[in-house]
Short mmCIF file of C-alpha atoms in Angstrom, two decimals:
data_model
loop_
_atom_site.label_atom_id
_atom_site.label_comp_id
_atom_site.label_asym_id
_atom_site.label_seq_id
_atom_site.Cartn_x
_atom_site.Cartn_y
_atom_site.Cartn_z
CA MET F 1 -7.06 -10.91 8.88
CA LYS F 2 -7.85 -14.62 9.30
CA HIS F 3 -7.53 -17.04 6.92
CA LEU F 4 -9.68 -20.25 6.28
CA ILE F 5 -8.45 -23.32 3.90
CA PHE F 6 -11.01 -25.82 3.02
CA ASP F 7 -10.15 -29.26 2.70
CA VAL F 8 -12.27 -31.53 0.31
CA ASN F 9 -13.82 -33.72 2.78
CA VAL F 10 -15.51 -30.68 4.19
CA ILE F 11 -16.78 -29.26 1.00
CA ILE F 12 -18.20 -32.62 -0.03
CA ASP F 13 -20.25 -33.00 3.29
CA TYR F 14 -21.49 -29.43 2.72
CA TRP F 15 -22.45 -30.13 -0.71
CA LEU F 16 -24.25 -33.50 0.33
CA GLU F 17 -25.84 -31.83 3.46
CA GLU F 18 -24.13 -34.42 5.74
CA GLN F 19 -22.04 -34.21 8.98
CA SER F 20 -20.33 -30.49 9.37
CA ALA F 21 -22.77 -29.03 6.55
CA SER F 22 -24.39 -26.48 8.85
CA SER F 23 -21.07 -25.34 10.40
CA THR F 24 -19.58 -25.05 6.81
CA LEU F 25 -22.34 -23.00 5.48
CA GLN F 26 -21.93 -20.66 8.30
CA LEU F 27 -18.12 -20.34 7.24
CA LEU F 28 -18.94 -19.75 3.74
CA HIS F 29 -20.65 -16.63 4.60
CA PRO F 30 -18.59 -15.03 7.25
CA THR F 31 -20.18 -11.87 8.68
CA ASP F 32 -16.71 -10.60 9.62
CA ALA F 33 -14.92 -8.50 6.87
CA GLU F 34 -11.67 -9.80 7.99
CA VAL F 35 -11.94 -13.32 7.10
CA LYS F 36 -10.63 -14.54 3.79
CA LEU F 37 -11.61 -18.11 2.29
CA TRP F 38 -9.44 -20.38 0.31
CA ILE F 39 -9.01 -23.72 -1.48
CA VAL F 40 -5.94 -24.82 -2.66
CA ALA F 41 -5.29 -25.13 -6.49
CA SER F 42 -4.28 -28.73 -6.18
CA GLN F 43 -7.37 -29.62 -4.52
CA LEU F 44 -9.77 -28.62 -7.18
CA HIS F 45 -9.16 -31.80 -9.62
CA THR F 46 -9.40 -33.90 -6.57
CA LEU F 47 -12.74 -32.26 -5.28
CA HIS F 48 -14.24 -32.54 -8.94
CA TYR F 49 -13.28 -36.03 -9.17
CA THR F 50 -14.51 -37.15 -5.73
CA ALA F 51 -17.95 -35.29 -5.94
CA ARG F 52 -18.51 -36.56 -9.24
CA ALA F 53 -17.83 -40.03 -8.03
CA VAL F 54 -20.12 -39.28 -4.96
CA PHE F 55 -22.90 -38.05 -6.96
CA LYS F 56 -22.72 -41.15 -9.36
CA ARG F 57 -22.96 -43.44 -6.33
CA LYS F 58 -26.08 -41.68 -5.43
CA GLY F 59 -27.54 -42.55 -8.66
CA LEU F 60 -26.73 -39.83 -11.12
CA ASP F 61 -25.68 -40.85 -14.59
CA ALA F 62 -22.08 -39.65 -15.47
CA ASP F 63 -23.24 -36.74 -17.40
CA ALA F 64 -25.68 -35.49 -14.79
CA ALA F 65 -23.15 -35.97 -12.14
CA SER F 66 -20.69 -33.79 -14.12
CA THR F 67 -22.94 -31.08 -14.61
CA VAL F 68 -24.01 -30.89 -11.02
CA THR F 69 -20.50 -30.92 -9.96
CA ARG F 70 -19.46 -28.28 -12.28
CA GLN F 71 -22.37 -26.02 -11.11
CA LEU F 72 -21.34 -26.80 -7.52
CA LEU F 73 -17.77 -25.58 -8.30
CA ILE F 74 -18.67 -22.21 -9.70
CA VAL F 75 -20.81 -21.30 -6.97
CA LEU F 76 -18.06 -22.16 -4.55
CA LEU F 77 -15.30 -20.19 -6.44
CA GLU F 78 -17.69 -17.19 -6.14
CA LYS F 79 -17.10 -17.58 -2.37
CA VAL F 80 -13.59 -18.81 -2.12
CA ASP F 81 -10.44 -17.74 -3.86
CA VAL F 82 -7.92 -20.14 -5.12
CA LEU F 83 -4.44 -20.47 -3.42
CA SER F 84 -1.44 -21.42 -5.65
CA ASN F 85 0.85 -24.37 -5.27
CA HIS F 86 4.20 -23.31 -6.22
CA GLY F 87 6.18 -25.59 -8.11
CA PHE F 88 9.46 -25.21 -6.35
CA GLU F 89 7.97 -26.12 -2.90
CA GLN F 90 6.33 -29.35 -4.13
CA ALA F 91 9.31 -31.79 -4.16
CA ASP F 92 10.54 -30.89 -0.49
CA THR F 93 7.16 -31.26 0.62
CA TYR F 94 7.00 -34.63 -0.87
CA LEU F 95 9.76 -35.73 0.59
CA GLN F 96 8.82 -34.74 3.96
CA ALA F 97 5.11 -35.90 3.85
CA GLN F 98 3.40 -38.82 5.40
CA ASP F 99 -0.05 -37.66 3.44
CA PHE F 100 1.05 -35.70 0.09
CA GLU F 101 -2.34 -34.22 -0.52
CA ASP F 102 -2.38 -32.81 2.91
CA ALA F 103 1.17 -31.50 2.73
CA GLN F 104 0.30 -29.88 -0.52
CA ILE F 105 -2.41 -27.69 1.29
CA THR F 106 0.48 -27.03 3.90
CA ALA F 107 2.74 -25.87 1.32
CA ALA F 108 0.58 -23.30 -0.27
CA ALA F 109 -0.46 -22.02 2.96
CA ARG F 110 3.11 -20.67 3.39
CA SER F 111 2.45 -18.06 0.97
CA LEU F 112 0.19 -16.48 3.72
CA SER F 113 3.17 -16.34 6.07
CA GLY F 114 2.42 -14.12 9.07
CA GLN F 115 -1.31 -14.30 8.96
CA ASP F 116 -3.56 -16.22 11.04
CA VAL F 117 -4.23 -19.33 9.09
CA CYS F 118 -6.13 -22.73 9.61
CA VAL F 119 -7.02 -25.60 7.28
CA VAL F 120 -10.88 -26.59 7.92
CA THR F 121 -11.00 -30.25 7.71
CA GLU F 122 -12.81 -33.27 9.06
CA ASP F 123 -9.39 -35.22 8.97
CA LYS F 124 -8.28 -36.05 12.46
CA LYS F 125 -4.86 -36.99 11.14
CA PHE F 126 -4.36 -34.07 8.88
CA ASP F 127 -0.59 -33.90 7.77
CA SER F 128 0.15 -30.37 8.43
CA LEU F 129 4.11 -30.86 8.58
CA GLY F 130 3.84 -29.16 12.01
CA GLU F 131 3.31 -25.95 10.07
CA ILE F 132 -0.31 -25.00 10.21
CA ILE F 133 -3.38 -25.66 12.37
CA ALA F 134 -6.03 -27.82 11.28
CA LEU F 135 -9.55 -27.26 12.69
CA THR F 136 -13.13 -28.83 12.14
CA PRO F 137 -15.64 -26.67 11.11
CA ALA F 138 -17.26 -26.31 14.32
CA GLN F 139 -13.90 -25.54 15.76
CA ALA F 140 -13.22 -22.75 13.16
CA ILE F 141 -16.49 -21.12 13.87
CA LEU F 142 -15.42 -20.78 17.48
CA TRP F 143 -11.91 -19.84 16.42
CA LEU F 144 -13.60 -16.83 14.34
CA GLN F 145 -15.72 -15.82 17.38
CA LYS F 146 -12.38 -15.82 19.48
CA GLU F 147 -13.88 -18.65 21.60
CA TYR F 148 -11.24 -20.92 20.47
CA GLN F 149 -7.51 -19.97 20.71
CA LEU F 150 -4.93 -21.55 18.71
CA PRO F 151 -1.77 -22.51 20.33
CA THR F 152 0.30 -19.71 18.37
CA GLN F 153 1.88 -16.49 19.54
CA THR F 154 -0.28 -13.40 18.61
CA ALA F 155 1.37 -11.66 15.79
CA PRO F 156 3.24 -8.37 16.74
CA LEU F 157 1.31 -5.31 15.95
CA GLN F 158 2.68 -3.94 12.44
CA PHE F 159 3.57 -0.21 11.70
CA ILE F 160 2.60 -0.84 8.12
CA ASP F 161 0.71 -4.18 7.49
CA LEU F 162 1.76 -5.20 4.08
CA ALA F 163 1.28 -8.78 4.52
CA THR F 164 -2.45 -8.50 5.08
CA GLN F 165 -3.07 -6.49 1.82
CA GLN F 166 -0.79 -8.80 -0.10
CA ALA F 167 -2.94 -11.78 1.16
CA GLN F 168 -6.27 -9.92 0.24
CA LEU F 169 -4.98 -9.40 -3.14
CA ARG F 170 -2.77 -12.57 -3.89
CA PRO F 171 -4.82 -13.95 -6.88
CA GLN F 172 -4.56 -10.58 -8.78
CA LEU F 173 -0.70 -10.15 -7.94
CA GLU F 174 -0.07 -13.71 -8.97
CA LYS F 175 -1.98 -13.13 -12.18
CA GLY F 176 -0.32 -9.82 -13.07
CA ILE F 177 3.18 -11.14 -12.18
CA GLU F 178 2.49 -14.18 -14.15
CA GLN F 179 1.42 -12.48 -17.41
CA VAL F 180 4.41 -10.53 -17.28
CA LEU F 181 6.69 -13.46 -16.98
CA ARG F 182 4.69 -14.88 -20.15
CA HIS F 183 5.05 -12.29 -22.43
CA GLY F 184 8.65 -11.12 -21.15
CA GLN F 185 8.53 -7.47 -22.08
CA TYR F 186 10.06 -6.57 -18.57
CA ILE F 187 10.94 -3.00 -19.97
CA MET F 188 8.13 -0.74 -21.13
CA GLY F 189 5.58 -3.79 -21.55
CA PRO F 190 2.11 -3.33 -22.05
CA GLU F 191 1.10 -2.90 -18.29
CA VAL F 192 3.21 0.42 -18.18
CA LYS F 193 0.69 2.32 -20.58
CA GLU F 194 -2.23 0.55 -18.95
CA LEU F 195 -1.09 1.93 -15.70
CA GLU F 196 -0.37 5.14 -16.84
CA ASP F 197 -3.91 5.30 -18.49
CA LYS F 198 -5.56 4.11 -15.49
CA LEU F 199 -3.78 6.77 -13.19
CA ALA F 200 -4.19 9.63 -15.42
CA ALA F 201 -7.91 8.70 -15.27
CA TYR F 202 -8.01 8.34 -11.62
CA THR F 203 -6.16 11.86 -10.85
CA GLY F 204 -7.56 13.93 -13.68
CA PRO F 205 -4.77 15.39 -15.94
CA LYS F 206 -4.09 14.58 -19.52
CA HIS F 207 -0.97 12.64 -19.10
CA CYS F 208 0.82 10.28 -16.58
CA ILE F 209 4.28 9.24 -17.03
CA THR F 210 5.59 6.22 -14.66
CA VAL F 211 8.97 6.43 -13.70
CA ALA F 212 11.47 4.28 -11.64
CA SER F 213 10.61 6.21 -8.20
CA GLY F 214 9.37 9.15 -6.59
CA THR F 215 12.66 10.75 -6.48
CA GLU F 216 13.04 10.19 -10.40
CA ALA F 217 9.79 11.90 -10.72
CA LEU F 218 10.81 14.89 -8.79
CA LEU F 219 14.35 14.87 -11.00
CA ILE F 220 12.72 14.38 -14.32
CA SER F 221 10.15 17.24 -13.63
CA LEU F 222 12.91 19.57 -12.97
CA MET F 223 14.89 18.59 -15.96
CA ALA F 224 11.90 19.21 -18.04
CA ILE F 225 11.28 22.70 -17.07
CA GLY F 226 14.78 23.62 -17.59
CA ILE F 227 16.26 23.81 -14.18
CA LYS F 228 19.85 24.58 -14.29
CA PRO F 229 22.87 25.58 -12.13
CA GLY F 230 22.27 28.91 -10.44
CA ASP F 231 18.57 28.33 -10.34
CA GLU F 232 16.59 28.53 -6.94
CA VAL F 233 13.59 26.32 -6.39
CA ILE F 234 11.37 27.13 -3.40
CA THR F 235 10.35 24.17 -0.88
CA THR F 236 9.39 23.25 2.58
CA ALA F 237 12.25 22.62 5.04
CA PHE F 238 10.51 19.74 6.49
CA SER F 239 10.21 16.63 4.31
CA PHE F 240 12.43 13.73 3.19
CA ILE F 241 15.54 14.49 1.65
CA ALA F 242 14.60 13.55 -1.73
CA THR F 243 12.87 16.64 -2.25
CA ALA F 244 16.17 18.84 -2.03
CA GLU F 245 18.33 16.46 -3.18
CA VAL F 246 17.00 16.39 -6.85
CA ILE F 247 17.27 20.30 -6.78
CA VAL F 248 20.97 20.12 -5.76
CA LEU F 249 21.80 17.27 -8.11
CA LEU F 250 20.93 19.79 -11.04
CA GLY F 251 23.18 22.64 -9.85
CA ALA F 252 20.22 24.66 -8.51
CA LYS F 253 19.75 25.86 -4.99
CA PRO F 254 16.81 25.10 -2.60
CA VAL F 255 15.22 27.78 -0.62
CA PHE F 256 13.64 26.39 2.50
CA ILE F 257 10.55 27.92 3.84
CA ASP F 258 9.07 27.19 7.23
CA ILE F 259 6.02 25.20 7.81
CA GLU F 260 2.48 25.44 9.32
CA PRO F 261 2.87 24.31 12.93
CA ASP F 262 -0.41 22.44 12.76
CA THR F 263 -0.39 20.73 9.52
CA CYS F 264 3.50 20.53 9.13
CA ASN F 265 3.07 21.56 5.27
CA ILE F 266 4.95 24.50 3.77
CA ASN F 267 3.71 27.97 5.07
CA ALA F 268 2.44 29.36 1.76
CA SER F 269 2.34 32.93 3.32
CA LEU F 270 6.11 32.98 3.62
CA ILE F 271 7.03 31.77 0.08
CA GLU F 272 6.60 35.27 -1.82
CA ALA F 273 9.23 37.13 0.32
CA GLN F 274 11.66 34.69 -0.66
CA ILE F 275 11.32 34.87 -4.59
CA THR F 276 14.28 36.39 -6.48
CA ASP F 277 15.03 36.66 -10.09
CA LYS F 278 16.71 33.41 -9.77
CA THR F 279 13.53 31.47 -8.74
CA LYS F 280 12.19 29.33 -11.41
CA ALA F 281 9.88 26.88 -9.51
CA ILE F 282 7.96 26.18 -6.45
CA MET F 283 7.67 22.55 -5.07
CA PRO F 284 5.24 22.08 -2.06
CA VAL F 285 5.27 18.71 -0.35
CA SER F 286 1.80 17.05 0.54
CA LEU F 287 3.31 15.85 3.89
CA TYR F 288 1.58 13.06 5.77
CA GLY F 289 -0.94 12.43 3.13
CA GLN F 290 -2.51 16.15 3.03
CA PRO F 291 -2.01 18.59 0.26
CA ALA F 292 -0.69 22.13 1.29
CA ASP F 293 -2.63 25.28 0.41
CA MET F 294 -2.28 24.77 -3.37
CA ASP F 295 -4.61 27.69 -4.49
CA GLU F 296 -2.45 30.45 -2.72
CA ILE F 297 0.81 28.79 -4.17
CA ASN F 298 -0.86 28.42 -7.40
CA ALA F 299 -1.58 32.17 -7.28
CA ILE F 300 1.90 33.20 -6.41
CA ALA F 301 3.47 31.12 -9.20
CA THR F 302 1.32 32.69 -11.60
CA LYS F 303 2.09 36.32 -10.62
CA TYR F 304 5.99 35.66 -10.89
CA ASN F 305 5.51 33.14 -14.09
CA LEU F 306 6.87 30.14 -12.02
CA VAL F 307 6.14 26.35 -12.32
CA VAL F 308 4.47 24.52 -9.31
CA ILE F 309 5.46 21.00 -9.00
CA GLU F 310 3.43 19.00 -6.20
CA ASP F 311 5.48 16.45 -4.42
CA ALA F 312 2.71 14.14 -3.73
CA ALA F 313 4.67 11.13 -2.79
CA GLN F 314 2.56 10.79 0.43
CA SER F 315 -0.96 11.96 -0.66
CA PHE F 316 -1.80 10.05 -3.61
CA GLY F 317 -5.57 9.44 -3.22
CA ALA F 318 -6.32 12.72 -1.29
CA THR F 319 -8.23 15.65 -2.51
CA TYR F 320 -7.98 19.45 -2.41
CA LYS F 321 -11.14 21.33 -2.91
CA GLY F 322 -12.62 18.37 -4.81
CA LYS F 323 -9.46 17.67 -7.14
CA LYS F 324 -7.32 14.91 -6.56
CA SER F 325 -3.57 15.19 -5.53
CA CYS F 326 -1.33 15.12 -8.26
CA ASN F 327 -3.79 17.39 -10.40
CA LEU F 328 -3.42 20.56 -8.41
CA SER F 329 -0.59 22.22 -10.20
CA THR F 330 1.62 22.34 -13.35
CA ILE F 331 3.01 19.12 -12.48
CA GLY F 332 2.31 16.46 -9.67
CA CYS F 333 4.86 13.58 -8.56
CA THR F 334 4.15 10.65 -6.46
CA SER F 335 5.95 7.74 -5.22
CA PHE F 336 5.12 3.84 -5.43
CA PHE F 337 7.43 3.11 -2.46
CA PRO F 338 5.88 0.05 -0.80
CA SER F 339 5.01 1.85 2.53
CA LYS F 340 2.90 4.56 0.38
CA PRO F 341 -0.54 4.57 0.28
CA LEU F 342 -0.55 3.02 -3.14
CA GLY F 343 2.72 1.05 -3.32
CA CYS F 344 4.62 -1.52 -5.38
CA TYR F 345 7.24 -4.01 -4.19
CA GLY F 346 10.28 -2.05 -4.92
CA ASP F 347 10.88 1.48 -6.12
CA GLY F 348 8.17 3.03 -8.62
CA GLY F 349 6.77 6.73 -9.12
CA ALA F 350 4.66 8.74 -11.61
CA ILE F 351 4.56 12.21 -12.92
CA PHE F 352 1.29 13.72 -13.83
CA THR F 353 0.59 16.85 -16.13
CA SER F 354 -1.90 18.19 -18.50
CA ASP F 355 0.90 20.24 -20.57
CA ASP F 356 1.51 18.34 -23.68
CA ALA F 357 5.09 19.71 -24.19
CA LEU F 358 6.18 19.02 -20.57
CA ALA F 359 4.73 15.42 -20.87
CA GLN F 360 6.64 14.71 -24.15
CA ALA F 361 10.08 15.95 -22.70
CA MET F 362 9.49 13.82 -19.49
CA ARG F 363 8.75 10.79 -21.48
CA GLU F 364 11.91 11.40 -23.24
CA ILE F 365 14.18 12.20 -20.32
CA ARG F 366 12.93 8.98 -18.78
CA VAL F 367 14.57 6.95 -21.63
CA HIS F 368 17.91 8.58 -21.78
CA GLY F 369 16.73 11.80 -23.76
CA GLN F 370 15.50 9.80 -26.61
CA SER F 371 12.78 11.07 -28.93
CA LYS F 372 13.05 7.80 -31.00
CA ARG F 373 15.82 4.65 -30.77
CA TYR F 374 19.20 6.07 -30.33
CA VAL F 375 18.35 9.58 -31.42
CA HIS F 376 18.99 11.65 -28.21
CA THR F 377 17.46 15.10 -28.51
CA ARG F 378 17.96 16.05 -24.73
CA ILE F 379 20.02 14.98 -21.50
CA GLY F 380 18.33 12.07 -19.94
CA VAL F 381 18.21 9.46 -17.40
CA GLY F 382 17.26 5.77 -17.09
CA GLY F 383 14.04 6.51 -15.23
CA ARG F 384 11.47 3.89 -16.48
CA MET F 385 9.35 2.01 -14.23
CA ASP F 386 9.57 -1.90 -14.45
CA THR F 387 6.68 -3.59 -16.07
CA LEU F 388 6.75 -6.15 -12.96
CA GLN F 389 6.24 -3.17 -10.76
CA CYS F 390 3.45 -1.55 -12.74
CA ALA F 391 1.67 -4.95 -12.83
CA ILE F 392 1.57 -5.09 -9.19
CA VAL F 393 0.22 -1.38 -8.77
CA LEU F 394 -2.39 -2.37 -11.34
CA ALA F 395 -3.44 -5.16 -9.00
CA LYS F 396 -3.27 -2.80 -5.87
CA LEU F 397 -5.54 -0.20 -7.62
CA GLU F 398 -8.48 -2.66 -7.68
CA LEU F 399 -8.59 -2.15 -3.73
CA PHE F 400 -7.31 1.44 -3.53
CA GLU F 401 -10.57 3.43 -3.18
CA TRP F 402 -11.71 1.18 -0.28
CA GLU F 403 -8.19 1.69 1.31
CA VAL F 404 -8.52 5.31 0.80
CA GLU F 405 -11.86 5.38 2.73
CA GLN F 406 -10.17 3.17 5.44
CA ARG F 407 -7.29 5.47 5.93
CA LYS F 408 -9.95 8.30 6.38
CA ALA F 409 -12.15 6.29 8.76
CA ILE F 410 -8.96 5.07 10.85
CA GLY F 411 -7.40 8.69 10.61
CA SER F 412 -10.83 10.14 11.95
CA GLN F 413 -11.06 7.53 14.78
CA TYR F 414 -7.52 8.17 15.94
CA ASN F 415 -8.45 12.10 15.72
CA GLN F 416 -11.58 11.24 18.18
CA LEU F 417 -9.52 8.89 20.71
CA LEU F 418 -6.46 11.59 21.02
CA ASN F 419 -7.19 15.01 19.98
CA ALA F 420 -8.70 16.15 23.48
CA LYS F 421 -5.51 15.26 25.30
CA LEU F 422 -2.88 15.48 22.56
CA GLN F 423 -1.58 17.51 19.71
CA THR F 424 -2.06 15.81 16.31
CA ILE F 425 -1.68 16.90 12.77
CA THR F 426 -4.62 19.05 11.61
CA GLN F 427 -6.59 18.21 8.76
CA ARG F 428 -8.15 21.29 6.89
CA PRO F 429 -11.79 21.32 6.08
CA ASP F 430 -11.15 22.00 2.39
CA ARG F 431 -9.17 19.04 1.71
CA THR F 432 -8.86 15.38 2.80
CA SER F 433 -5.56 13.27 3.90
CA VAL F 434 -4.80 9.64 2.94
CA PHE F 435 -2.52 9.34 6.16
CA ALA F 436 0.32 8.29 4.67
CA GLN F 437 1.26 8.39 8.39
CA TYR F 438 -0.78 9.21 11.40
CA THR F 439 1.61 11.80 13.25
CA VAL F 440 1.19 13.11 16.91
CA PHE F 441 3.23 15.90 18.90
CA VAL F 442 5.10 14.43 21.95
CA ASP F 443 7.53 15.85 24.43
CA ASP F 444 10.32 13.43 25.68
CA ARG F 445 9.90 11.60 22.46
CA GLU F 446 12.50 8.91 22.99
CA LEU F 447 11.17 8.11 26.49
CA VAL F 448 7.59 7.89 24.73
CA GLN F 449 8.87 5.61 21.78
CA ASN F 450 10.88 3.28 24.20
CA LYS F 451 7.68 2.62 26.54
CA LEU F 452 5.43 2.05 23.63
CA LYS F 453 8.30 -0.41 22.13
CA GLU F 454 8.07 -2.33 25.41
CA ALA F 455 4.64 -2.82 24.97
CA GLY F 456 4.91 -4.08 21.35
CA ILE F 457 3.68 -1.05 19.61
CA PRO F 458 6.00 0.21 16.91
CA THR F 459 6.47 4.01 15.92
CA ALA F 460 8.68 5.97 13.50
CA VAL F 461 9.92 9.76 13.20
CA HIS F 462 9.05 11.42 9.99
CA TYR F 463 11.66 13.27 10.18
CA PRO F 464 14.27 14.00 13.00
CA VAL F 465 16.06 16.71 11.19
CA PRO F 466 14.98 19.22 9.01
CA MET F 467 16.47 19.47 5.47
CA HIS F 468 18.15 22.99 5.86
CA LEU F 469 19.97 21.57 9.04
CA GLN F 470 21.34 18.27 7.30
CA PRO F 471 24.92 18.19 7.35
CA ALA F 472 25.32 17.79 3.46
CA TYR F 473 22.82 20.76 2.55
CA GLN F 474 23.83 23.46 5.19
CA GLU F 475 26.23 25.21 2.58
CA LEU F 476 24.06 24.49 -0.57
CA CYS F 477 20.73 25.91 0.48
CA LYS F 478 18.99 29.13 1.46
CA ALA F 479 17.16 29.17 4.25
CA GLU F 480 15.70 31.46 7.21
CA SER F 481 15.63 30.24 10.80
CA CYS F 482 12.64 27.92 9.93
CA ILE F 483 11.75 27.49 13.67
CA GLU F 484 8.43 25.65 13.37
CA SER F 485 10.35 22.89 11.24
CA VAL F 486 13.02 22.50 13.92
CA LYS F 487 10.23 22.42 16.66
CA ALA F 488 8.31 19.70 14.73
CA ALA F 489 11.55 17.47 14.05
CA ASN F 490 12.00 17.51 17.69
CA ARG F 491 8.50 16.42 18.42
CA VAL F 492 6.58 14.33 15.81
CA MET F 493 5.88 10.87 16.01
CA SER F 494 3.99 8.58 14.01
CA LEU F 495 1.68 5.64 15.05
CA PRO F 496 1.06 2.42 13.37
CA MET F 497 -1.28 3.36 10.03
CA HIS F 498 -2.60 1.01 7.52
CA PRO F 499 -6.00 0.28 6.04
CA ASP F 500 -6.22 -2.92 7.90
CA LEU F 501 -5.71 -1.37 11.59
CA ASN F 502 -8.58 -2.67 13.57
CA ASN F 503 -10.39 -0.81 16.13
CA SER F 504 -9.16 -2.58 19.10
CA ASN F 505 -5.68 -2.00 18.13
CA GLN F 506 -6.43 1.63 17.92
CA GLN F 507 -7.90 1.75 21.14
CA LEU F 508 -5.05 -0.15 22.78
CA ILE F 509 -2.30 2.12 20.74
CA SER F 510 -4.43 5.54 21.99
CA ASP F 511 -4.97 4.40 25.49
CA LEU F 512 -1.34 3.57 26.15
CA LEU F 513 -0.01 6.77 24.36
CA LEU F 514 -2.27 8.91 26.38
CA GLU F 515 -1.31 6.91 29.81
CA ILE F 516 2.59 7.44 28.78
CA THR F 517 2.08 11.45 27.85
CA ASN F 518 -0.18 12.68 30.44
#
């Protein structure tokens, strides 16, 4: 993502159709979707004042000059976003600056740290404090066309690029956070209910209960269905440890089932053989962004009167036979950990159900088991999601559908680039994936990772040790050999994956990976 911050002089010339007007017109209508346009908040008054004065000198009376200026500003603000000036930076900036007005632009640009940023200006002596590049409109056009190289290092390739997403949503994020700071309801503020309503509408069940994390979502769900010491919960052997952790915390025993070798999701055909009179629930994980075979799992659960809890921490936004993940079973749980497809800036999570009684129990459990203030009708936890985090997720929801489609397109492109020569995670035709990770299978994984790292390409392993082999769990769980889980743990490797990953970087990653592994 490239960011252009317009100085006042450029906008005035554009409005008057003087000097660089044609170049500025081109910049204000970028053909590249990866260009973001800004004007700094402190410049708006200067722009209004200067333009009004210019139009008066051109012969307009005061009222007409004000009207024209206002109309032009309205049109401008349809094309550019306003970049905030943070008060805490202004004093230091003033002490350093030769030109305080210019330096205020620089101070605002700091919020776009890690991005490709330039100020578009006609000021040959623009005071950037040595922190930002200033280009004329003509130079900025060449820069966007990659014909003008800025004297800065290329930003490293990101495994998950939250900085670009944050820059894209900065006005919405700032508005949401500021609203919470103003009303001061940091616990269970109005944004909590607003987010729950929107999440429920998006996924389809009657109820959404936001909670402090994806782990809390699983824990509260198990508590709500009455899991107790001695019970057994069937789950996959291959996932993040939180899936098993919550079972053990309640004194129950995780019963680990092996995975399908091509999807790495729980092998539903192996579940029924492990059901005993102690089994109370099945907890499949929608790994890497793709739901498991939920119809078969739900059918088994119905036959044995079990509850199904979908661990959808990685699959929010995915579908299974036309239905959204989190609405595929009695209970669905997701996580808003920052790296998830829909993430906040800390911990957060949500539970989904259409069962009224379960929803009521979950709401009480998340506030220490209270049915009303200081009346504790059940054992609970402190499991609320902070209002600030809800405000952040609300802002991100505005872009989420676009991000889901981007993830699908990027995952499909990876498949086209890699499938013929490398084993990748299979996506079943009756479901979609949001590609929380894009994962491949490689031999000599450490060698491959090191060579990619040397080339500036980050990777990750989700997950290097199956849950039934984790030291703390071997004596607490029930598992067969889970051969496929062990094989996967030794071979899986995740590549950079995020909605802003461009085609050229995908090609670079894929070409180098195939060169190393073939």
